[in-house]
PDB file of C-alpha atoms in Angstrom:
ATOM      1  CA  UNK A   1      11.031  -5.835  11.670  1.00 52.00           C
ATOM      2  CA  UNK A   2      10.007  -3.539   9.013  1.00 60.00           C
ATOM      3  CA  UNK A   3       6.370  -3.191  10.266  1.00 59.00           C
ATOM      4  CA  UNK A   4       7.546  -2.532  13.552  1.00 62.00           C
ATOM      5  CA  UNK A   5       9.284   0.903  12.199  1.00 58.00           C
ATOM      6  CA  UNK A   6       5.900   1.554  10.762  1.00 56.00           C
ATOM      7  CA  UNK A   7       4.239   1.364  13.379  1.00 53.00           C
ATOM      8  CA  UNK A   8       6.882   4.178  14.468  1.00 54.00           C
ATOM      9  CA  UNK A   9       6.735   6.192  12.125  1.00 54.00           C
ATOM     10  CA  UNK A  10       2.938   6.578  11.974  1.00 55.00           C
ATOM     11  CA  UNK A  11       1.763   7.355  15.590  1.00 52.00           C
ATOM     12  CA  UNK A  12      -1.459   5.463  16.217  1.00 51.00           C
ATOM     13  CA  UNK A  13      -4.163   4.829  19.090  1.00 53.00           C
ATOM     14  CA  UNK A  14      -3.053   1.822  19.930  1.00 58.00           C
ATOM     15  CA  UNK A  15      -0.268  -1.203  19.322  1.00 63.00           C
ATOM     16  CA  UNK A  16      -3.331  -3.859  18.008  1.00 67.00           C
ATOM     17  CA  UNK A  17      -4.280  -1.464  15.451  1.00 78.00           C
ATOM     18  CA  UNK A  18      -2.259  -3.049  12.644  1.00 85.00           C
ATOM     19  CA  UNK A  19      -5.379  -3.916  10.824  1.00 89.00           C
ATOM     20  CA  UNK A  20      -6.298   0.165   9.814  1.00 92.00           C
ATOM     21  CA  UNK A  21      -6.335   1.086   6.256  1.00 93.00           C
ATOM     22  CA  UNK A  22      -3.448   2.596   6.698  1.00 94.00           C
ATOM     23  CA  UNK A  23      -0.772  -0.189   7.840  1.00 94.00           C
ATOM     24  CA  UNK A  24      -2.836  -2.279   5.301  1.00 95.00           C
ATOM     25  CA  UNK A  25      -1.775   0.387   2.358  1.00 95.00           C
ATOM     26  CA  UNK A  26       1.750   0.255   3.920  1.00 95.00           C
ATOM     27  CA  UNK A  27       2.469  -3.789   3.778  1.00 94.00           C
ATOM     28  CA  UNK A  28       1.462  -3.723   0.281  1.00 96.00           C
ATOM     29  CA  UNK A  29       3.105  -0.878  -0.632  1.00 96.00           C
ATOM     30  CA  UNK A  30       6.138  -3.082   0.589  1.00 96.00           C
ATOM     31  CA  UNK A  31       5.171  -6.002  -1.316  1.00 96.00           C
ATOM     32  CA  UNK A  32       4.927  -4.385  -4.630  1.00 96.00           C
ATOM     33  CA  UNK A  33       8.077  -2.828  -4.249  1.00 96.00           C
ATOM     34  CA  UNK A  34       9.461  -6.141  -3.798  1.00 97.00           C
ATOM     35  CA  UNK A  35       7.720  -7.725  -6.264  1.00 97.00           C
ATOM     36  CA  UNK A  36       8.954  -4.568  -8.581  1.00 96.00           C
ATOM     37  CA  UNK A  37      12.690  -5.470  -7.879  1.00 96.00           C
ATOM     38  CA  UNK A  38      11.789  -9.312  -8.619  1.00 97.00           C
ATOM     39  CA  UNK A  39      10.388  -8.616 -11.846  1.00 97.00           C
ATOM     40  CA  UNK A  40      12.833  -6.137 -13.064  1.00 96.00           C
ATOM     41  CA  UNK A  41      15.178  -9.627 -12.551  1.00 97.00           C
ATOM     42  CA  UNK A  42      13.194 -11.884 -13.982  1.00 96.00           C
ATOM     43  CA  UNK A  43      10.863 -10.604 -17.107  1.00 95.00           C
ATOM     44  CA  UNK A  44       9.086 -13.815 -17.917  1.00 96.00           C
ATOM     45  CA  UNK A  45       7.912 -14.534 -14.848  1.00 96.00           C
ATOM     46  CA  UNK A  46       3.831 -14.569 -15.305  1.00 97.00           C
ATOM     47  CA  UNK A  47       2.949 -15.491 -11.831  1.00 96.00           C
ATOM     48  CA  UNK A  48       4.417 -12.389 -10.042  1.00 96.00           C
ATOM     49  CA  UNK A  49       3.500 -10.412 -12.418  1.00 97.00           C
ATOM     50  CA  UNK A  50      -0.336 -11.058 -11.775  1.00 97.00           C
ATOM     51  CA  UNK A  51      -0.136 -11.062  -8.290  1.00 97.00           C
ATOM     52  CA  UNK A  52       1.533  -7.756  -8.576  1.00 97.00           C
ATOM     53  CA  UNK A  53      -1.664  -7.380 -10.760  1.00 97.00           C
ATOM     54  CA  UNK A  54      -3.453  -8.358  -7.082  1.00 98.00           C
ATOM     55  CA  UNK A  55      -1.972  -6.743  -5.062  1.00 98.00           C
ATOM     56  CA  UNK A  56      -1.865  -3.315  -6.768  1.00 96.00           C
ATOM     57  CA  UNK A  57      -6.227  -3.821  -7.418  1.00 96.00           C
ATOM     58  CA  UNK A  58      -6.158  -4.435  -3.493  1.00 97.00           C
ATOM     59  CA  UNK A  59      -4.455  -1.038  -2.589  1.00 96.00           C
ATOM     60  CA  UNK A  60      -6.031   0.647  -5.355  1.00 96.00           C
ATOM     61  CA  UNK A  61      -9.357  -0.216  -3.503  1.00 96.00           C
ATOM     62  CA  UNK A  62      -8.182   0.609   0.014  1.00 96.00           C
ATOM     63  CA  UNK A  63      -7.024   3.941  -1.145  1.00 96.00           C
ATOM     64  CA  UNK A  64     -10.294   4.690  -3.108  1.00 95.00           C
ATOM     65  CA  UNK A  65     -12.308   3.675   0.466  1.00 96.00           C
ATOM     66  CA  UNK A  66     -10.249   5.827   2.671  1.00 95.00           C
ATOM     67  CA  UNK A  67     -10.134   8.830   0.444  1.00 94.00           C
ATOM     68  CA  UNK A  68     -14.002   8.816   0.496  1.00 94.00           C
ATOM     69  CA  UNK A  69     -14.068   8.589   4.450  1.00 95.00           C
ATOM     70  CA  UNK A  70     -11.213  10.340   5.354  1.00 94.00           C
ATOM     71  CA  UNK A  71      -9.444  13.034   2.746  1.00 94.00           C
ATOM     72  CA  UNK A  72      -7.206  14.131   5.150  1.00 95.00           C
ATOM     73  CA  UNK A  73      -5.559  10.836   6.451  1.00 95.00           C
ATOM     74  CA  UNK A  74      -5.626  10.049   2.819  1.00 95.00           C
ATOM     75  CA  UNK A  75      -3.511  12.840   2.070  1.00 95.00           C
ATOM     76  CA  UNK A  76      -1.370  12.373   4.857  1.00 95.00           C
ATOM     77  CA  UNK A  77      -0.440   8.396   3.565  1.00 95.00           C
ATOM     78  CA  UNK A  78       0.252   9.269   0.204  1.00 95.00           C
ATOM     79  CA  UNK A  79       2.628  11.522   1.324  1.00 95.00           C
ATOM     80  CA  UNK A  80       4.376   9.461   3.636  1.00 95.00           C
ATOM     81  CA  UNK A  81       4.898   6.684   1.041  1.00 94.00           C
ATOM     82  CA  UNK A  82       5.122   8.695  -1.623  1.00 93.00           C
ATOM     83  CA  UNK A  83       2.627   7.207  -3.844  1.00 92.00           C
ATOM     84  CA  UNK A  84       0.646   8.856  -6.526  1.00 89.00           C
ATOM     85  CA  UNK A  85      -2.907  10.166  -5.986  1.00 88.00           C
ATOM     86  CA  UNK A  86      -5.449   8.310  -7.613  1.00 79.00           C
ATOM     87  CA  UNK A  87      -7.076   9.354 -10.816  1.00 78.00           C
ATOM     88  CA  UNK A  88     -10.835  10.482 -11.023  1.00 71.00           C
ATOM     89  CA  UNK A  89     -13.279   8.671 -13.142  1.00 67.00           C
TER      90      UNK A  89
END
């Protein structure tokens, strides 16, 4: 249900194109901010916290590879999920 709003909310090509950077950034952006609520709940639990770990090093990564392609759409998703930039080495 929630990636059908998504897919909504950001117009794309086509209905099958729910592997693109961008829906990929947006169903982890959902998991961390679940796994955020879980772990503000539960402190001492190691496991989430590294695959929060995981899952943050995975968007990190997708970010980094469509801000080199594409500045623009970039732009555009940090926006819509209101996200930080990422810093510059």
């Amino acid at each position: 249900m929630v990636k059908n709003s998504f897919i909504s909310v950001i117009p794309q090509e086509k209905e099958e194109n729910r592997g693109s950077v961008e829906f990929q950034v947006f169903s982890l952006t959902n998991k961390i901010r679940r796994l955020t609520l879980h772990l503000e709940l539960h402190k001492k639990d190691f496991s989430s916290q590294r695959g929060l770990r995981i899952i943050l090093g995975k968007r990190r990564r997708l970010l980094a590879y469509l801000s080199r392609k594409n500045r623009i759409r970039y732009k555009k998703l940090i926006d819509q999920l209101n996200i930080r930039e990422q810093k510059v080495r």
